[in-house]
Amino acid sequence: MRKPVVLITGANGEIGHGLIDHFARAGKTNIVAFDLRPLDAKLQPLVTANVAGDILDAALLQKLADEYEIREIYHLAALLSTRSEHAPELAHRVNVDGTMNLLKLAQDQSRAVQRPVLFLFPSSIAAYGLPSVEAKHQAGRVRESDWTTPTTMYGCNKLYCEQLGRYYSDHYRQLAPEAGACGLDFRAIRFPGLISALTMPSGGTSDYAPEMIHAAAQGKPYACFVPERAQIPFMAMPDGVKAILQLAAAPAARLSQRVYNIAAFSPTAGEIRDRVLAAFPDARITFSIDRPRAAIVDSWPADVDDSAARRDWSWSPDYDADRAFDEYLIPAISEHYRAFAA
Ligand code: AKB
């Protein structure tokens, strides 16, 4: 008999760390962690198996499917927005073909055991694309159905994968239902920029916020690549992890859509600088604009409407900006680097 497991791809990333940690605390260790690199040594005791490999390797995924009964998939592996602009074709392969491989795996698994496989997908505010800063500020809190004209390969990939998730859940093999039946339960969150006290993102365009805070805590200078007025939604990592878990646990009957916005706070880069300076008065923060990256941030909404998530699965963030900085980011990041230096 195959062992029932939860598969986490991109397990070494920021959300993966938070999820594995949460599952371990809840006594759930039937995790198969999948990442290009071997799992972080401190997470290894918390999982059943740690597979270093590529989501484009269909033979490796098949091997996993033969060995385990995969009941839930948290598909976190992706190339983020800045990295994807440097290598758009590679991004398409990883972000789209890789997701297709996982969706197909989930479908096959669900057919084999005759029960739906839960598939959690982190989409992004990058799925939106506003044509100008004026339009962005006029748009206000953007709904899921509005402004879905992304300007980045990553945004296009995320938006398309949301559609693939819907297709594999609701219409797969519609002309041969006997071959395709059973099901996939695809659920996605369009995440804002996430800020973790413990890990640093790499290859994203919202990275200026975590980079600014982590640099200040280490006493390093930081040149922010977007202007002070740049504004997008952000969220403290514990809320990001909470949102994925809440959406995963929500009864299917309560979900009126497959893709949800979530929001917490929406500071400008200048406001982030001010909060960092209040905590680290010696911080050396300057602004040196990288125009292409700043243009990407300008194309993302200043804020999103998360009323559907609030209504359907009782979403509500624990951390507003004050709490995120004063009770999570500043103390935990300071402690992280103090322990690092000791
Ligand atoms: C990125 O900057 O690419 C990500 C995102 C907003 O999805 N952090």
Tab-separated table of C-alpha atoms in Angstrom, residues 23-175:
chain	number	residue	atom	x	y	z
A	23	PHE	CA	2.692	21.174	9.586
A	24	ALA	CA	5.404	19.888	11.930
A	25	ARG	CA	3.954	21.838	14.851
A	26	ALA	CA	0.539	20.378	14.037
A	27	GLY	CA	2.054	16.864	14.098
A	28	LYS	CA	1.721	16.417	10.330
A	29	THR	CA	4.954	14.927	9.039
A	30	ASN	CA	3.714	12.926	6.060
A	31	ILE	CA	5.327	15.534	3.826
A	32	VAL	CA	7.297	14.920	0.660
A	33	ALA	CA	9.414	18.032	0.122
A	34	PHE	CA	10.469	18.610	-3.474
A	35	ASP	CA	12.949	21.248	-4.577
A	36	LEU	CA	15.831	21.735	-7.007
A	37	ARG	CA	18.157	21.867	-3.986
A	38	PRO	CA	18.167	19.421	-1.066
A	39	LEU	CA	15.888	20.636	1.689
A	40	ASP	CA	17.288	23.038	4.291
A	41	ALA	CA	19.029	20.818	6.883
A	42	LYS	CA	16.908	22.108	9.771
A	43	LEU	CA	13.672	21.184	7.959
A	44	GLN	CA	14.794	17.682	6.982
A	45	PRO	CA	13.773	15.992	10.272
A	46	LEU	CA	10.270	17.454	9.814
A	47	VAL	CA	9.423	15.620	6.576
A	48	THR	CA	8.948	12.033	5.381
A	49	ALA	CA	11.078	12.452	2.282
A	50	ASN	CA	13.187	15.143	0.742
A	51	VAL	CA	13.534	14.889	-3.018
A	52	ALA	CA	16.018	17.059	-4.921
A	53	GLY	CA	14.808	17.316	-8.477
A	54	ASP	CA	13.156	19.282	-11.238
A	55	ILE	CA	9.393	19.623	-11.731
A	56	LEU	CA	10.105	19.343	-15.475
A	57	ASP	CA	11.421	15.796	-14.917
A	58	ALA	CA	8.294	13.769	-15.732
A	59	ALA	CA	10.022	10.459	-14.953
A	60	LEU	CA	10.896	11.634	-11.444
A	61	LEU	CA	7.321	12.823	-10.833
A	62	GLN	CA	6.019	9.455	-12.039
A	63	LYS	CA	8.375	7.717	-9.604
A	64	LEU	CA	6.894	9.801	-6.775
A	65	ALA	CA	3.374	8.967	-7.915
A	66	ASP	CA	4.241	5.234	-7.958
A	67	GLU	CA	5.705	5.377	-4.469
A	68	TYR	CA	3.212	7.635	-2.665
A	69	GLU	CA	-0.493	8.326	-2.601
A	70	ILE	CA	-0.409	12.091	-3.048
A	71	ARG	CA	-3.512	13.584	-1.423
A	72	GLU	CA	-2.612	17.262	-1.364
A	73	ILE	CA	-0.212	19.347	-3.439
A	74	TYR	CA	1.173	22.744	-2.477
A	75	HIS	CA	2.823	23.742	-5.731
A	76	LEU	CA	5.136	26.562	-4.715
A	77	ALA	CA	7.983	26.105	-7.208
A	78	ALA	CA	8.287	29.046	-9.615
A	79	LEU	CA	10.672	31.554	-11.132
A	80	LEU	CA	9.671	34.978	-9.775
A	81	SER	CA	9.016	38.101	-11.817
A	82	THR	CA	12.429	39.751	-12.198
A	83	ARG	CA	14.188	36.462	-12.836
A	84	SER	CA	11.497	35.529	-15.365
A	85	GLU	CA	12.052	38.744	-17.332
A	86	HIS	CA	15.730	37.792	-17.692
A	87	ALA	CA	14.857	34.294	-18.926
A	88	PRO	CA	11.277	34.360	-20.237
A	89	GLU	CA	11.369	31.052	-22.110
A	90	LEU	CA	12.867	29.240	-19.135
A	91	ALA	CA	10.224	30.915	-16.933
A	92	HIS	CA	7.493	29.613	-19.201
A	93	ARG	CA	8.892	26.100	-19.001
A	94	VAL	CA	9.194	26.131	-15.212
A	95	ASN	CA	6.076	28.136	-14.385
A	96	VAL	CA	3.691	26.719	-16.986
A	97	ASP	CA	5.025	23.324	-18.106
A	98	GLY	CA	6.047	22.537	-14.519
A	99	THR	CA	2.550	23.398	-13.272
A	100	MET	CA	0.976	21.306	-16.054
A	101	ASN	CA	3.075	18.336	-14.927
A	102	LEU	CA	1.803	18.740	-11.369
A	103	LEU	CA	-1.829	19.208	-12.446
A	104	LYS	CA	-1.633	16.055	-14.553
A	105	LEU	CA	-0.022	14.179	-11.661
A	106	ALA	CA	-2.860	15.313	-9.381
A	107	GLN	CA	-5.480	14.204	-11.915
A	108	ASP	CA	-3.856	10.781	-12.299
A	109	GLN	CA	-3.637	10.372	-8.530
A	110	SER	CA	-7.255	11.338	-8.000
A	111	ARG	CA	-8.397	8.840	-10.610
A	112	ALA	CA	-6.298	6.077	-9.100
A	113	VAL	CA	-7.748	6.513	-5.603
A	114	GLN	CA	-11.171	7.838	-6.666
A	115	ARG	CA	-11.019	10.948	-4.524
A	116	PRO	CA	-10.233	14.576	-5.340
A	117	VAL	CA	-6.688	15.793	-4.808
A	118	LEU	CA	-6.428	19.221	-3.209
A	119	PHE	CA	-4.143	21.517	-5.227
A	120	LEU	CA	-3.006	24.813	-3.656
A	121	PHE	CA	-1.414	27.310	-6.006
A	122	PRO	CA	0.215	30.622	-5.045
A	123	SER	CA	-0.687	33.049	-7.797
A	124	SER	CA	0.321	36.678	-7.510
A	125	ILE	CA	-0.593	40.348	-7.832
A	126	ALA	CA	1.653	40.018	-10.904
A	127	ALA	CA	-1.425	38.582	-12.652
A	128	TYR	CA	-2.616	42.197	-12.881
A	129	GLY	CA	-1.290	44.830	-15.253
A	130	LEU	CA	-2.345	48.459	-15.060
A	131	PRO	CA	-1.351	50.669	-17.982
A	132	SER	CA	-0.217	53.753	-16.018
A	133	VAL	CA	0.352	55.110	-12.529
A	134	GLU	CA	-2.755	57.286	-12.974
A	135	ALA	CA	-4.887	54.253	-13.864
A	136	LYS	CA	-3.411	52.383	-10.911
A	137	HIS	CA	-4.417	55.048	-8.422
A	138	GLN	CA	-7.827	55.526	-9.996
A	139	ALA	CA	-8.440	51.757	-9.902
A	140	GLY	CA	-8.192	51.615	-6.083
A	141	ARG	CA	-8.783	48.137	-4.683
A	142	VAL	CA	-8.706	45.865	-7.713
A	143	ARG	CA	-11.101	42.897	-7.964
A	144	GLU	CA	-10.035	39.452	-9.220
A	145	SER	CA	-11.734	39.950	-12.579
A	146	ASP	CA	-10.307	43.403	-13.350
A	147	TRP	CA	-7.079	44.498	-15.059
A	148	THR	CA	-5.883	40.968	-15.836
A	149	THR	CA	-3.468	42.165	-18.516
A	150	PRO	CA	-0.047	41.432	-16.972
A	151	THR	CA	3.109	42.989	-18.385
A	152	THR	CA	5.531	40.285	-17.198
A	153	MET	CA	6.141	36.706	-18.290
A	154	TYR	CA	5.681	35.648	-14.654
A	155	GLY	CA	2.316	37.432	-14.478
A	156	CYS	CA	1.196	35.816	-17.753
A	157	ASN	CA	2.326	32.431	-16.443
A	158	LYS	CA	0.436	32.823	-13.158
A	159	LEU	CA	-2.753	33.993	-14.856
A	160	TYR	CA	-2.661	31.136	-17.365
A	161	CYS	CA	-1.947	28.550	-14.652
A	162	GLU	CA	-5.021	29.772	-12.759
A	163	GLN	CA	-6.990	28.958	-15.918
A	164	LEU	CA	-5.269	25.582	-16.260
A	165	GLY	CA	-6.199	24.786	-12.680
A	166	ARG	CA	-9.821	25.583	-13.439
A	167	TYR	CA	-9.651	23.509	-16.640
A	168	TYR	CA	-8.126	20.466	-14.916
A	169	SER	CA	-10.667	20.758	-12.094
A	170	ASP	CA	-13.830	21.348	-14.101
A	171	HIS	CA	-13.366	20.304	-17.714
A	172	TYR	CA	-10.468	17.854	-18.095
A	173	ARG	CA	-11.237	15.124	-20.629
A	174	GLN	CA	-14.758	16.467	-21.110
A	175	LEU	CA	-15.142	14.481	-24.329
